[in-house]
Amino acid sequence: MIILKFLIVTAALTALLLLLRNQMVAQVKEYRFYKANGWDFSVDSGLDTLKLDRQISTFGLNLTPWQRFYLFRPIYILNMTVLLGFMVWSLI
């Protein structure tokens, strides 16, 4: 039973870490894209068309590139970091 609990906790932490890493990589790619385009948010980077990004919310958020870059993704990364911290804290 302890082995099963260990496997479940490890799988949950790994999944959350991979999701967090994916969002951080997407944020860095968007940063580089918009910096190269002179911070022109009228051009969409197209990074939100990833299958994982579309499955984060159950309905289309219809965010502008500016909202996605400055609001949604940083808040989402912060939210996942706090959740990861609480998960690790609960193990202690």
Short mmCIF file of N, CA and C in Angstrom, two decimals:
data_model
loop_
_atom_site.label_atom_id
_atom_site.label_comp_id
_atom_site.label_asym_id
_atom_site.label_seq_id
_atom_site.Cartn_x
_atom_site.Cartn_y
_atom_site.Cartn_z
N MET A 1 0.81 -1.18 0.00
CA MET A 1 0.00 0.00 0.00
C MET A 1 0.87 1.27 0.00
N ILE A 2 1.98 1.21 0.70
CA ILE A 2 2.88 2.36 0.75
C ILE A 2 3.49 2.60 -0.64
N ILE A 3 3.78 1.52 -1.35
CA ILE A 3 4.35 1.65 -2.69
C ILE A 3 3.34 2.31 -3.63
N LEU A 4 2.07 1.93 -3.53
CA LEU A 4 1.03 2.53 -4.35
C LEU A 4 0.89 4.02 -4.05
N LYS A 5 0.90 4.38 -2.77
CA LYS A 5 0.82 5.79 -2.39
C LYS A 5 2.01 6.56 -2.94
N PHE A 6 3.19 5.98 -2.84
CA PHE A 6 4.39 6.62 -3.36
C PHE A 6 4.30 6.83 -4.86
N LEU A 7 3.81 5.83 -5.59
CA LEU A 7 3.68 5.96 -7.04
C LEU A 7 2.66 7.03 -7.43
N ILE A 8 1.56 7.10 -6.71
CA ILE A 8 0.53 8.09 -7.01
C ILE A 8 1.06 9.51 -6.75
N VAL A 9 1.72 9.70 -5.62
CA VAL A 9 2.26 11.02 -5.29
C VAL A 9 3.35 11.41 -6.28
N THR A 10 4.19 10.48 -6.64
CA THR A 10 5.25 10.76 -7.61
C THR A 10 4.66 11.12 -8.97
N ALA A 11 3.63 10.40 -9.39
CA ALA A 11 3.01 10.70 -10.68
C ALA A 11 2.34 12.08 -10.66
N ALA A 12 1.68 12.42 -9.57
CA ALA A 12 1.02 13.73 -9.47
C ALA A 12 2.05 14.86 -9.48
N LEU A 13 3.11 14.71 -8.72
CA LEU A 13 4.15 15.75 -8.70
C LEU A 13 4.83 15.89 -10.05
N THR A 14 5.10 14.76 -10.70
CA THR A 14 5.74 14.79 -12.01
C THR A 14 4.85 15.47 -13.05
N ALA A 15 3.55 15.13 -13.03
CA ALA A 15 2.62 15.76 -13.98
C ALA A 15 2.55 17.26 -13.75
N LEU A 16 2.49 17.69 -12.51
CA LEU A 16 2.42 19.12 -12.22
C LEU A 16 3.71 19.83 -12.61
N LEU A 17 4.84 19.20 -12.35
CA LEU A 17 6.12 19.80 -12.75
C LEU A 17 6.23 19.93 -14.27
N LEU A 18 5.77 18.92 -15.01
CA LEU A 18 5.82 19.00 -16.47
C LEU A 18 4.88 20.07 -17.00
N LEU A 19 3.70 20.21 -16.41
CA LEU A 19 2.79 21.26 -16.83
C LEU A 19 3.37 22.64 -16.53
N LEU A 20 3.97 22.78 -15.38
CA LEU A 20 4.60 24.05 -15.02
C LEU A 20 5.75 24.37 -15.96
N ARG A 21 6.56 23.38 -16.28
CA ARG A 21 7.68 23.58 -17.20
C ARG A 21 7.17 23.97 -18.59
N ASN A 22 6.11 23.33 -19.05
CA ASN A 22 5.55 23.65 -20.36
C ASN A 22 5.08 25.10 -20.41
N GLN A 23 4.43 25.57 -19.37
CA GLN A 23 3.93 26.94 -19.36
C GLN A 23 5.08 27.95 -19.27
N MET A 24 6.12 27.62 -18.53
CA MET A 24 7.28 28.51 -18.45
C MET A 24 7.99 28.60 -19.80
N VAL A 25 8.12 27.48 -20.48
CA VAL A 25 8.76 27.49 -21.80
C VAL A 25 7.92 28.30 -22.78
N ALA A 26 6.61 28.13 -22.74
CA ALA A 26 5.73 28.91 -23.62
C ALA A 26 5.83 30.40 -23.33
N GLN A 27 5.94 30.77 -22.05
CA GLN A 27 6.06 32.19 -21.69
C GLN A 27 7.38 32.76 -22.20
N VAL A 28 8.45 32.01 -22.08
CA VAL A 28 9.76 32.48 -22.57
C VAL A 28 9.73 32.60 -24.09
N LYS A 29 9.10 31.65 -24.78
CA LYS A 29 9.00 31.73 -26.24
C LYS A 29 8.19 32.94 -26.66
N GLU A 30 7.08 33.20 -25.96
CA GLU A 30 6.28 34.39 -26.28
C GLU A 30 7.07 35.66 -26.00
N TYR A 31 7.82 35.69 -24.90
CA TYR A 31 8.64 36.85 -24.59
C TYR A 31 9.62 37.13 -25.73
N ARG A 32 10.30 36.09 -26.17
CA ARG A 32 11.27 36.27 -27.26
C ARG A 32 10.59 36.70 -28.56
N PHE A 33 9.41 36.13 -28.82
CA PHE A 33 8.67 36.49 -30.04
C PHE A 33 8.27 37.95 -30.02
N TYR A 34 7.67 38.41 -28.93
CA TYR A 34 7.21 39.79 -28.88
C TYR A 34 8.37 40.78 -28.78
N LYS A 35 9.45 40.38 -28.14
CA LYS A 35 10.63 41.25 -28.08
C LYS A 35 11.23 41.41 -29.48
N ALA A 36 11.27 40.34 -30.25
CA ALA A 36 11.80 40.41 -31.62
C ALA A 36 10.91 41.24 -32.53
N ASN A 37 9.61 41.29 -32.22
CA ASN A 37 8.67 42.07 -33.03
C ASN A 37 8.41 43.45 -32.47
N GLY A 38 9.26 43.92 -31.60
CA GLY A 38 9.14 45.27 -31.06
C GLY A 38 7.92 45.46 -30.17
N TRP A 39 7.56 44.41 -29.45
CA TRP A 39 6.43 44.43 -28.51
C TRP A 39 5.12 44.81 -29.21
N ASP A 40 4.97 44.38 -30.45
CA ASP A 40 3.74 44.62 -31.21
C ASP A 40 2.78 43.46 -30.95
N PHE A 41 1.78 43.71 -30.10
CA PHE A 41 0.84 42.66 -29.73
C PHE A 41 -0.28 42.48 -30.75
N SER A 42 -0.25 43.24 -31.84
CA SER A 42 -1.24 43.01 -32.89
C SER A 42 -0.91 41.74 -33.67
N VAL A 43 0.34 41.28 -33.57
CA VAL A 43 0.77 40.04 -34.20
C VAL A 43 0.67 38.94 -33.16
N ASP A 44 -0.05 37.87 -33.50
CA ASP A 44 -0.22 36.77 -32.55
C ASP A 44 0.93 35.78 -32.72
N SER A 45 1.49 35.35 -31.60
CA SER A 45 2.61 34.40 -31.63
C SER A 45 2.15 33.01 -32.04
N GLY A 46 0.88 32.69 -31.82
CA GLY A 46 0.36 31.37 -32.18
C GLY A 46 0.72 30.29 -31.19
N LEU A 47 1.30 30.64 -30.07
CA LEU A 47 1.70 29.64 -29.09
C LEU A 47 0.52 29.09 -28.29
N ASP A 48 -0.60 29.77 -28.30
CA ASP A 48 -1.75 29.28 -27.56
C ASP A 48 -2.53 28.23 -28.34
N THR A 49 -2.07 27.91 -29.55
CA THR A 49 -2.74 26.88 -30.34
C THR A 49 -2.24 25.49 -30.01
N LEU A 50 -1.32 25.39 -29.05
CA LEU A 50 -0.86 24.09 -28.61
C LEU A 50 -2.02 23.32 -28.00
N LYS A 51 -2.04 22.03 -28.20
CA LYS A 51 -3.15 21.21 -27.71
C LYS A 51 -3.29 21.33 -26.20
N LEU A 52 -2.19 21.36 -25.49
CA LEU A 52 -2.24 21.46 -24.03
C LEU A 52 -2.82 22.79 -23.59
N ASP A 53 -2.47 23.87 -24.26
CA ASP A 53 -3.00 25.18 -23.90
C ASP A 53 -4.50 25.27 -24.14
N ARG A 54 -4.99 24.61 -25.19
CA ARG A 54 -6.43 24.62 -25.45
C ARG A 54 -7.20 23.80 -24.43
N GLN A 55 -6.54 22.82 -23.81
CA GLN A 55 -7.23 21.95 -22.86
C GLN A 55 -7.16 22.47 -21.43
N ILE A 56 -6.46 23.55 -21.18
CA ILE A 56 -6.38 24.10 -19.83
C ILE A 56 -7.74 24.57 -19.36
N SER A 57 -8.46 25.23 -20.22
CA SER A 57 -9.80 25.71 -19.86
C SER A 57 -10.83 24.93 -20.65
N THR A 58 -12.01 24.78 -20.07
CA THR A 58 -13.05 24.00 -20.73
C THR A 58 -13.77 24.79 -21.81
N PHE A 59 -13.60 26.09 -21.81
CA PHE A 59 -14.21 26.94 -22.83
C PHE A 59 -13.18 27.93 -23.32
N GLY A 60 -13.39 28.43 -24.52
CA GLY A 60 -12.45 29.39 -25.10
C GLY A 60 -12.44 30.68 -24.31
N LEU A 61 -11.27 31.13 -23.92
CA LEU A 61 -11.15 32.35 -23.12
C LEU A 61 -11.18 33.61 -23.97
N ASN A 62 -10.92 33.48 -25.27
CA ASN A 62 -10.89 34.63 -26.18
C ASN A 62 -10.00 35.76 -25.66
N LEU A 63 -8.81 35.40 -25.24
CA LEU A 63 -7.87 36.39 -24.74
C LEU A 63 -7.10 37.01 -25.89
N THR A 64 -6.80 38.28 -25.75
CA THR A 64 -5.93 38.92 -26.71
C THR A 64 -4.49 38.49 -26.39
N PRO A 65 -3.57 38.63 -27.33
CA PRO A 65 -2.18 38.26 -27.04
C PRO A 65 -1.62 39.02 -25.83
N TRP A 66 -2.00 40.27 -25.68
CA TRP A 66 -1.53 41.06 -24.54
C TRP A 66 -2.03 40.47 -23.22
N GLN A 67 -3.31 40.12 -23.17
CA GLN A 67 -3.88 39.54 -21.95
C GLN A 67 -3.26 38.20 -21.64
N ARG A 68 -3.03 37.40 -22.67
CA ARG A 68 -2.45 36.08 -22.46
C ARG A 68 -1.02 36.20 -21.94
N PHE A 69 -0.26 37.16 -22.50
CA PHE A 69 1.15 37.30 -22.12
C PHE A 69 1.32 37.90 -20.73
N TYR A 70 0.58 38.96 -20.42
CA TYR A 70 0.79 39.67 -19.16
C TYR A 70 -0.11 39.20 -18.02
N LEU A 71 -1.24 38.59 -18.31
CA LEU A 71 -2.17 38.22 -17.24
C LEU A 71 -2.34 36.72 -17.08
N PHE A 72 -2.83 36.06 -18.12
CA PHE A 72 -3.22 34.66 -17.97
C PHE A 72 -2.06 33.74 -17.65
N ARG A 73 -1.04 33.75 -18.50
CA ARG A 73 0.05 32.79 -18.30
C ARG A 73 0.84 33.04 -17.00
N PRO A 74 1.19 34.28 -16.63
CA PRO A 74 1.87 34.47 -15.34
C PRO A 74 1.03 34.06 -14.14
N ILE A 75 -0.27 34.36 -14.18
CA ILE A 75 -1.13 33.94 -13.07
C ILE A 75 -1.24 32.43 -13.03
N TYR A 76 -1.32 31.80 -14.19
CA TYR A 76 -1.40 30.34 -14.25
C TYR A 76 -0.11 29.71 -13.71
N ILE A 77 1.04 30.26 -14.08
CA ILE A 77 2.31 29.75 -13.57
C ILE A 77 2.39 29.92 -12.05
N LEU A 78 1.97 31.08 -11.55
CA LEU A 78 1.96 31.31 -10.11
C LEU A 78 1.02 30.32 -9.41
N ASN A 79 -0.14 30.10 -9.98
CA ASN A 79 -1.11 29.18 -9.41
C ASN A 79 -0.54 27.75 -9.32
N MET A 80 0.11 27.30 -10.39
CA MET A 80 0.70 25.95 -10.39
C MET A 80 1.88 25.86 -9.43
N THR A 81 2.63 26.93 -9.27
CA THR A 81 3.74 26.93 -8.33
C THR A 81 3.23 26.84 -6.89
N VAL A 82 2.18 27.58 -6.58
CA VAL A 82 1.59 27.51 -5.23
C VAL A 82 1.03 26.12 -4.97
N LEU A 83 0.34 25.55 -5.96
CA LEU A 83 -0.20 24.20 -5.80
C LEU A 83 0.92 23.19 -5.58
N LEU A 84 2.00 23.31 -6.33
CA LEU A 84 3.15 22.42 -6.15
C LEU A 84 3.74 22.58 -4.76
N GLY A 85 3.85 23.82 -4.30
CA GLY A 85 4.37 24.06 -2.95
C GLY A 85 3.50 23.43 -1.88
N PHE A 86 2.19 23.55 -2.02
CA PHE A 86 1.29 22.93 -1.05
C PHE A 86 1.37 21.41 -1.10
N MET A 87 1.55 20.87 -2.29
CA MET A 87 1.67 19.41 -2.40
C MET A 87 2.95 18.91 -1.72
N VAL A 88 4.04 19.62 -1.92
CA VAL A 88 5.30 19.23 -1.28
C VAL A 88 5.21 19.44 0.22
N TRP A 89 4.58 20.56 0.65
CA TRP A 89 4.43 20.84 2.07
C TRP A 89 3.58 19.78 2.76
N SER A 90 2.58 19.26 2.08
CA SER A 90 1.73 18.24 2.69
C SER A 90 2.47 16.92 2.88
N LEU A 91 3.56 16.72 2.15
CA LEU A 91 4.34 15.50 2.30
C LEU A 91 5.28 15.56 3.49
N ILE A 92 5.58 16.75 3.94
CA ILE A 92 6.54 16.91 5.04
C ILE A 92 5.90 16.59 6.36
#
